[in-house]
Short mmCIF file of C-alpha atoms in Angstrom, two decimals:
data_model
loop_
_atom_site.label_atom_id
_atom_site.label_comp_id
_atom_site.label_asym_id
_atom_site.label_seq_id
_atom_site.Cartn_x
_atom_site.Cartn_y
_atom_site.Cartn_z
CA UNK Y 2 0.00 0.00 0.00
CA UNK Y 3 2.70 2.40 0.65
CA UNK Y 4 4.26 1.40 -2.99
CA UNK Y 5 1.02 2.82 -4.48
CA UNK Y 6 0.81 5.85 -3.40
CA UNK Y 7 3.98 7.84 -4.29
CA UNK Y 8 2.90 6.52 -7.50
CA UNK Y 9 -0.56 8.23 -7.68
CA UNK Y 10 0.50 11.62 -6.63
CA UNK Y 11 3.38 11.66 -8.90
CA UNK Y 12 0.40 11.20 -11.58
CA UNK Y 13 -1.21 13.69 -10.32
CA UNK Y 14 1.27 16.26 -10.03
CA UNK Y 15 2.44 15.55 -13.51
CA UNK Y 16 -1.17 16.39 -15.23
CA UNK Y 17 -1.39 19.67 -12.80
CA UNK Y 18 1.82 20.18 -14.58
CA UNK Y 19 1.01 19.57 -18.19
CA UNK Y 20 -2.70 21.54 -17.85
CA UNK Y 21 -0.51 24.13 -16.37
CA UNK Y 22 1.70 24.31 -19.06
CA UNK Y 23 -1.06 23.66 -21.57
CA UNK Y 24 -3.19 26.74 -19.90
CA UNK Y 25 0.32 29.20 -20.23
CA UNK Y 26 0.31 28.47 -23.97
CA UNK Y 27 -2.94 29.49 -24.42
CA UNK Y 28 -2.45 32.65 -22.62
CA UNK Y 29 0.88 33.22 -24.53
CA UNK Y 30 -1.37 33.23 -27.34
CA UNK Y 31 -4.33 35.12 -26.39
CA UNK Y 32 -2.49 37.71 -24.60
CA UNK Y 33 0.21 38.21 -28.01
CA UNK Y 34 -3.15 38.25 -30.34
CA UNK Y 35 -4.60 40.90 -27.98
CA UNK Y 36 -1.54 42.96 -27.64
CA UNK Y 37 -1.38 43.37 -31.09
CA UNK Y 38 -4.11 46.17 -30.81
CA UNK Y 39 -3.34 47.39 -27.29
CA UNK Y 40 -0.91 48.04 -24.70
CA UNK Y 41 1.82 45.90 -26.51
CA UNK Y 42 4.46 46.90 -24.26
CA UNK Y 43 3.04 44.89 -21.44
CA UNK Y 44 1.50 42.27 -23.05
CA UNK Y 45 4.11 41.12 -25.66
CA UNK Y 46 6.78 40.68 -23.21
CA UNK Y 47 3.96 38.28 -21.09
CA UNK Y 48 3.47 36.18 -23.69
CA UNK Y 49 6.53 35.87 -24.44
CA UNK Y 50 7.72 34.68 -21.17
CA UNK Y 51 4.46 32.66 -20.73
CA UNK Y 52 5.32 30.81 -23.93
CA UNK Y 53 8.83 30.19 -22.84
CA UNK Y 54 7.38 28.75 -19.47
CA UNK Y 55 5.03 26.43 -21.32
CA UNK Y 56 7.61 24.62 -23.61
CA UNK Y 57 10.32 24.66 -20.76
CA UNK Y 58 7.62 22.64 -18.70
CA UNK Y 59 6.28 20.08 -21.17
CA UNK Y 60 2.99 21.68 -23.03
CA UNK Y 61 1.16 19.38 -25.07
CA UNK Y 62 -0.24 22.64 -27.26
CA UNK Y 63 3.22 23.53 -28.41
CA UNK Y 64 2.06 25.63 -31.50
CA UNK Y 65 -0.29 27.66 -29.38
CA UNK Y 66 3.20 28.20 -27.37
CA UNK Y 67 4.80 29.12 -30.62
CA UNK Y 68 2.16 31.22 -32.01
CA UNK Y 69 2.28 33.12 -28.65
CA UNK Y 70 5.74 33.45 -28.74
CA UNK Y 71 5.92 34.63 -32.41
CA UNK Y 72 2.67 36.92 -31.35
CA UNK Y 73 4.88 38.57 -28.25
CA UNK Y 74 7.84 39.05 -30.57
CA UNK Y 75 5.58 40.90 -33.05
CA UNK Y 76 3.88 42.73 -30.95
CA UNK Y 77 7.37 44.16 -29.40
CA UNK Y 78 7.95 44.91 -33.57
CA UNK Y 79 4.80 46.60 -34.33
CA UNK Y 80 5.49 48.74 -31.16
CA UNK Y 81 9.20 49.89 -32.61
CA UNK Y 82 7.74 50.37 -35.69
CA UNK Y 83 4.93 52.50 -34.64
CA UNK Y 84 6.76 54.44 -32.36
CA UNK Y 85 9.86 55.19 -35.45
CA UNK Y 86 7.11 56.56 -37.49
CA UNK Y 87 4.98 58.87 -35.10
CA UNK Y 88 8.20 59.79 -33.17
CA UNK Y 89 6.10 58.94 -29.67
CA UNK Y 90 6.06 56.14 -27.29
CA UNK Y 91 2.42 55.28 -27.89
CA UNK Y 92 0.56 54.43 -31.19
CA UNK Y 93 -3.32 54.19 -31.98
CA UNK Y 94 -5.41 52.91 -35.35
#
C-alpha cells in the first residue's frame, strides 16, 4: 500500500503540470493576439515569457506556445515600428 501511493501523486502532479503548461500556452497566445491592438508593451513581453514557461515545462499545445511566442515578438515589432514613425512612445489605429 505504501508502494502505491507515491505513484498516484506523482500522476497527479504531472497532469497539474502539463494543464498548467497547456493553460500558459494558451495565454501566450491570447495575450500576443490581444496585444497586437493594445498596450503591446506589457503584453508582448507576457506572452513571451508565458510561452517560454510552457515549452520549458512540457505543453502538449506547443504551437499555441509558438504562435504566442511569435505573437509577443511581433507585438514588441509593431510597437518599434509604430513608435519610429509617429516619433512617440504610444501608437493608436
Amino acid at each position: 500500500m505504501h508502494l502505491t501511493a507515491p505513484a498516484a501523486s506523482g500522476r497527479t502532479e504531472t497532469r497539474s503540470r502539463t494543464r498548467d503548461a497547456d493553460g500558459m500556452a494558451v495565454a501566450s497566445f491570447i495575450l500576443g493576439l490581444l496585444g497586437l491592438l493594445v498596450l503591446n508593451l506589457f503584453l508582448g513581453p507576457i506572452a513571451i515569457v508565458l510561452a517560454v514557461a510552457a515549452l520549458w515545462r512540457g505543453t502538449a499545445r506547443r504551437g499555441r506556445a509558438y504562435l504566442g511566442l511569435g505573437l509577443g515578438v511581433a507585438d514588441l515589432v509593431v510597437l518599434v515600428t509604430a513608435m519610429e514613425m509617429t516619433g512617440s512612445v504610444s501608437w493608436s489605429l
